[in-house]
Short mmCIF file of C-alpha atoms in Angstrom, two decimals:
data_model
loop_
_atom_site.label_atom_id
_atom_site.label_comp_id
_atom_site.label_asym_id
_atom_site.label_seq_id
_atom_site.Cartn_x
_atom_site.Cartn_y
_atom_site.Cartn_z
CA UNK A 30 118.74 86.45 127.93
CA UNK A 31 122.01 86.61 126.03
CA UNK A 32 124.86 84.27 126.90
CA UNK A 33 128.33 85.52 127.80
CA UNK A 34 129.67 84.95 124.29
CA UNK A 35 126.77 86.93 122.80
CA UNK A 36 127.26 89.75 125.30
CA UNK A 37 130.83 90.12 124.14
CA UNK A 38 129.93 89.89 120.47
CA UNK A 39 127.29 92.61 120.68
CA UNK A 40 128.93 94.77 123.36
CA UNK A 41 129.05 97.84 121.08
CA UNK A 42 125.27 97.63 120.65
CA UNK A 43 124.54 96.95 124.28
CA UNK A 44 126.43 100.00 125.56
CA UNK A 45 124.27 102.22 123.34
CA UNK A 46 121.43 103.50 125.56
CA UNK A 47 119.18 103.58 122.49
CA UNK A 48 119.63 99.83 121.98
CA UNK A 49 120.85 98.23 125.22
CA UNK A 50 120.60 94.63 126.31
CA UNK A 51 116.83 94.60 125.90
CA UNK A 52 117.10 95.78 122.31
CA UNK A 53 119.79 93.26 121.45
CA UNK A 54 117.75 90.45 123.00
CA UNK A 55 114.77 91.62 120.95
CA UNK A 56 116.79 91.41 117.71
CA UNK A 57 117.79 87.86 118.59
CA UNK A 58 114.11 86.91 118.63
CA UNK A 59 113.19 88.50 115.29
CA UNK A 60 112.64 86.93 111.88
CA UNK A 61 113.58 88.93 108.80
CA UNK A 62 112.91 87.87 105.21
CA UNK A 63 115.46 89.26 102.73
CA UNK A 64 114.16 89.14 99.16
CA UNK A 65 116.96 89.56 96.63
CA UNK A 66 120.63 88.90 97.37
CA UNK A 67 122.14 91.22 94.79
CA UNK A 68 123.50 94.75 94.97
CA UNK A 69 121.29 95.67 97.92
CA UNK A 70 120.64 92.32 99.58
CA UNK A 71 124.27 91.20 99.55
CA UNK A 72 125.82 94.01 101.65
CA UNK A 73 122.60 94.41 103.65
CA UNK A 74 122.81 90.78 104.76
CA UNK A 75 126.27 91.35 106.20
CA UNK A 76 125.02 94.07 108.54
CA UNK A 77 121.75 92.31 109.34
CA UNK A 78 123.64 89.19 110.38
CA UNK A 79 126.16 91.31 112.28
CA UNK A 80 123.26 92.89 114.18
CA UNK A 81 122.29 89.48 115.55
CA UNK A 82 118.84 89.13 113.99
CA UNK A 83 118.00 85.62 115.09
CA UNK A 84 116.29 84.19 112.02
CA UNK A 85 116.94 85.08 108.39
CA UNK A 86 115.09 83.81 105.34
CA UNK A 87 117.13 84.44 102.19
CA UNK A 88 115.36 84.52 98.82
CA UNK A 89 117.01 84.60 95.38
CA UNK A 90 116.81 82.31 92.34
CA UNK A 91 119.90 83.73 90.61
CA UNK A 92 123.50 82.52 90.39
CA UNK A 93 126.64 84.54 91.07
CA UNK A 94 128.18 86.11 87.98
CA UNK A 95 131.58 87.78 87.64
CA UNK A 96 129.91 91.13 86.98
CA UNK A 97 128.21 90.92 90.39
CA UNK A 98 131.48 91.25 92.30
CA UNK A 99 131.73 94.99 91.60
CA UNK A 100 128.97 95.66 94.17
CA UNK A 101 127.71 92.40 95.69
CA UNK A 102 130.22 92.25 98.52
CA UNK A 103 129.03 88.98 99.99
CA UNK A 104 130.54 86.89 97.21
CA UNK A 105 134.00 86.06 95.88
CA UNK A 106 135.34 84.40 92.73
CA UNK A 107 134.82 80.91 94.13
CA UNK A 108 131.06 81.62 94.26
CA UNK A 109 130.79 82.34 90.52
CA UNK A 110 128.32 79.93 88.94
CA UNK A 111 126.82 78.92 92.28
CA UNK A 112 123.39 79.90 93.58
CA UNK A 113 123.27 83.16 95.51
CA UNK A 114 120.94 81.80 98.20
CA UNK A 115 123.20 78.83 98.95
CA UNK A 116 126.32 81.00 98.90
CA UNK A 117 124.68 83.56 101.18
CA UNK A 118 123.60 80.91 103.68
CA UNK A 119 127.13 79.50 103.75
CA UNK A 120 128.50 82.97 104.47
CA UNK A 121 126.05 83.54 107.35
CA UNK A 122 126.73 80.18 108.98
CA UNK A 123 130.48 80.79 108.84
CA UNK A 124 130.01 84.30 110.19
CA UNK A 125 127.64 83.42 113.04
CA UNK A 126 126.65 79.76 113.46
CA UNK A 127 123.97 80.62 116.03
CA UNK A 128 121.78 82.43 113.52
CA UNK A 129 118.94 80.42 112.00
CA UNK A 130 118.97 80.59 108.20
CA UNK A 131 116.43 79.36 105.67
CA UNK A 132 116.70 79.81 101.91
CA UNK A 133 114.49 79.82 98.85
CA UNK A 134 116.12 79.60 95.44
CA UNK A 135 112.94 79.56 93.35
CA UNK A 136 111.46 82.54 91.53
CA UNK A 137 108.77 84.39 93.44
CA UNK A 138 105.18 84.58 92.31
CA UNK A 139 102.14 85.67 94.32
CA UNK A 140 101.60 82.25 95.90
CA UNK A 141 105.24 81.77 96.88
CA UNK A 142 105.45 85.32 98.23
CA UNK A 143 102.55 84.60 100.57
CA UNK A 144 104.29 81.51 101.94
CA UNK A 145 107.65 83.23 102.35
CA UNK A 146 106.46 86.27 104.31
CA UNK A 147 104.05 84.45 106.63
CA UNK A 148 105.11 84.76 110.25
CA UNK A 149 107.97 87.20 109.59
CA UNK A 150 108.54 90.34 111.64
CA UNK A 151 109.83 92.29 108.65
CA UNK A 152 110.49 91.85 104.93
CA UNK A 153 113.32 93.73 103.20
CA UNK A 154 112.91 93.71 99.42
CA UNK A 155 115.90 94.62 97.27
CA UNK A 156 114.82 92.93 94.04
CA UNK A 157 115.19 94.46 90.59
CA UNK A 158 111.74 94.15 89.00
CA UNK A 159 108.35 95.60 89.81
CA UNK A 160 106.37 92.40 89.36
CA UNK A 161 108.27 90.75 92.21
CA UNK A 162 108.13 93.87 94.36
CA UNK A 163 104.37 94.20 93.98
CA UNK A 164 103.79 90.49 94.64
CA UNK A 165 105.85 90.79 97.83
CA UNK A 166 104.05 93.99 98.85
CA UNK A 167 100.60 92.46 98.38
CA UNK A 168 101.66 89.37 100.35
CA UNK A 169 102.96 91.53 103.19
CA UNK A 170 99.69 93.45 103.41
CA UNK A 171 97.64 90.25 103.51
CA UNK A 172 99.91 88.74 106.17
CA UNK A 173 100.12 91.98 108.22
CA UNK A 174 103.89 92.04 107.86
CA UNK A 175 105.73 95.37 107.44
CA UNK A 176 107.88 95.93 104.36
CA UNK A 177 111.06 97.85 103.68
CA UNK A 178 111.55 98.45 99.98
CA UNK A 179 115.02 99.45 98.74
CA UNK A 180 116.09 100.23 95.18
CA UNK A 181 119.20 101.61 93.48
CA UNK A 182 120.34 102.62 90.02
CA UNK A 183 123.27 104.62 88.70
CA UNK A 184 123.83 107.24 91.43
CA UNK A 185 120.34 107.21 92.97
CA UNK A 186 118.66 105.10 95.63
CA UNK A 187 115.52 104.93 97.71
CA UNK A 188 114.43 103.19 100.89
CA UNK A 189 110.79 103.24 101.98
CA UNK A 190 108.95 101.78 104.98
CA UNK A 191 105.45 100.45 104.35
CA UNK A 192 102.76 99.02 106.61
CA UNK A 193 99.73 98.91 104.34
CA UNK A 194 97.93 96.51 106.66
CA UNK A 195 97.49 99.43 109.09
CA UNK A 196 94.42 101.63 108.51
CA UNK A 197 96.24 104.91 107.87
CA UNK A 198 99.51 103.72 106.34
CA UNK A 199 100.46 103.27 102.68
CA UNK A 200 101.71 100.11 101.02
CA UNK A 201 104.31 99.91 98.26
CA UNK A 202 101.55 99.69 95.64
CA UNK A 203 100.21 103.04 96.89
CA UNK A 204 103.64 104.43 96.03
CA UNK A 205 104.15 103.04 92.50
CA UNK A 206 100.61 102.22 91.36
CA UNK A 207 99.44 99.26 89.27
CA UNK A 208 101.21 100.00 86.00
CA UNK A 209 104.28 97.98 86.91
CA UNK A 210 102.77 94.50 87.36
CA UNK A 211 105.31 93.15 84.87
CA UNK A 212 109.03 92.41 84.56
CA UNK A 213 109.64 95.63 82.69
CA UNK A 214 112.04 97.82 84.66
CA UNK A 215 115.50 98.81 83.54
CA UNK A 216 118.48 96.83 84.84
CA UNK A 217 121.86 97.99 86.07
CA UNK A 218 123.44 96.06 83.17
CA UNK A 219 121.77 98.57 80.83
CA UNK A 220 122.11 101.73 82.92
CA UNK A 221 125.19 101.07 85.06
CA UNK A 222 125.60 101.47 88.81
CA UNK A 223 128.31 102.80 91.09
CA UNK A 224 129.12 99.90 93.40
CA UNK A 225 129.47 102.10 96.47
CA UNK A 226 125.99 103.53 95.76
CA UNK A 227 124.50 100.06 96.18
CA UNK A 228 126.41 99.77 99.45
CA UNK A 229 125.05 103.09 100.73
CA UNK A 230 121.46 102.09 99.99
CA UNK A 231 122.02 98.63 101.50
CA UNK A 232 123.51 99.91 104.75
CA UNK A 233 120.81 102.57 105.08
CA UNK A 234 118.17 99.85 104.56
CA UNK A 235 119.88 97.70 107.20
CA UNK A 236 119.90 100.62 109.62
CA UNK A 237 116.20 101.19 109.02
CA UNK A 238 115.44 97.48 109.39
CA UNK A 239 117.00 97.56 112.85
CA UNK A 240 114.86 100.59 113.73
CA UNK A 241 111.70 98.76 112.65
CA UNK A 242 112.61 95.59 114.52
CA UNK A 243 113.38 97.53 117.71
CA UNK A 244 110.03 99.34 117.69
CA UNK A 245 108.54 98.84 121.16
CA UNK A 246 111.74 97.33 122.57
CA UNK A 247 114.18 100.25 122.69
CA UNK A 248 114.42 104.00 122.22
CA UNK A 249 115.89 103.50 118.76
CA UNK A 250 112.74 101.87 117.39
CA UNK A 251 111.00 104.21 114.94
CA UNK A 252 109.47 102.61 111.83
CA UNK A 253 108.62 105.89 110.03
CA UNK A 254 105.84 104.19 108.07
CA UNK A 255 104.80 105.60 104.68
CA UNK A 256 108.01 107.60 104.34
CA UNK A 257 110.49 107.22 101.48
CA UNK A 258 114.12 108.32 101.71
CA UNK A 259 115.85 109.38 98.50
CA UNK A 260 119.63 109.00 98.42
CA UNK A 261 121.56 111.05 95.87
CA UNK A 262 125.11 109.94 95.18
CA UNK A 263 125.91 112.80 92.82
CA UNK A 264 125.46 115.76 95.19
CA UNK A 265 125.58 113.80 97.61
CA UNK A 266 122.55 114.22 99.83
CA UNK A 267 119.25 112.85 101.11
CA UNK A 268 115.64 113.93 101.33
CA UNK A 269 112.46 112.33 102.63
CA UNK A 270 108.82 112.50 101.61
CA UNK A 271 105.58 110.89 102.80
CA UNK A 272 103.29 108.62 100.77
CA UNK A 273 99.55 108.93 101.39
CA UNK A 274 97.45 105.79 101.57
CA UNK A 275 95.51 105.40 98.32
CA UNK A 276 91.84 104.72 99.14
CA UNK A 277 91.52 102.96 95.77
CA UNK A 278 94.67 100.84 96.11
CA UNK A 279 93.94 97.24 95.22
CA UNK A 280 96.74 96.09 97.53
CA UNK A 281 95.73 97.65 100.82
CA UNK A 282 92.53 99.74 100.57
CA UNK A 283 90.42 97.06 102.25
CA UNK A 284 93.07 95.77 104.65
CA UNK A 285 92.66 98.22 107.50
CA UNK A 286 91.53 96.59 110.72
CA UNK A 287 91.92 93.03 109.45
#
């Protein structure tokens, strides 16, 4: 049950028939792990916290830089030089003290990824290198935790929902393959990025996270597993396609039914 103060805070959600009081109460009981607190994770966190998701684990080993402020809306000039995870937790606790927040400010490897995702209801990955993304994806499959993967660059973005632990659903590794098990992807420092594009991808990812977390609790719940949404900031426009489960995938091919 939600207290009177929470009913007032989330009134605009509760009056939506697709969410309602049951949906809002469900969000309050969920645990989301947010990996990466940069261009995607920063604005996404603001809407995830505003949605009343009860427990948030925030993961980032980086510090705030002046160049981040063009798109990472969570931070201000006083945060420059400070750790993103600590700064993000401070923001959440000032925004909504009733939310439970844990942080990790160490770089992720396969072992740490397994520890971080264990027991979560959903992982949202907005990191900027494939090695981390694949380590998180593999950990999610092993722990039977669904994954939302969001990426952005220049004027393009993508958000995909993966549940590779399910027999007929793809994981993120099914999508990108094994060739990217290294820190080798381009960065926005090299290619550039429209700040508002990062915000669009982040808010879309937040919207989809709420849909996943409400699955089974309200009419809005619809995970859309194995589907990737492409966001085009130049046209602008969107399109969606489906990823087939790879029977040879080393991340999820033997996970079905575990």
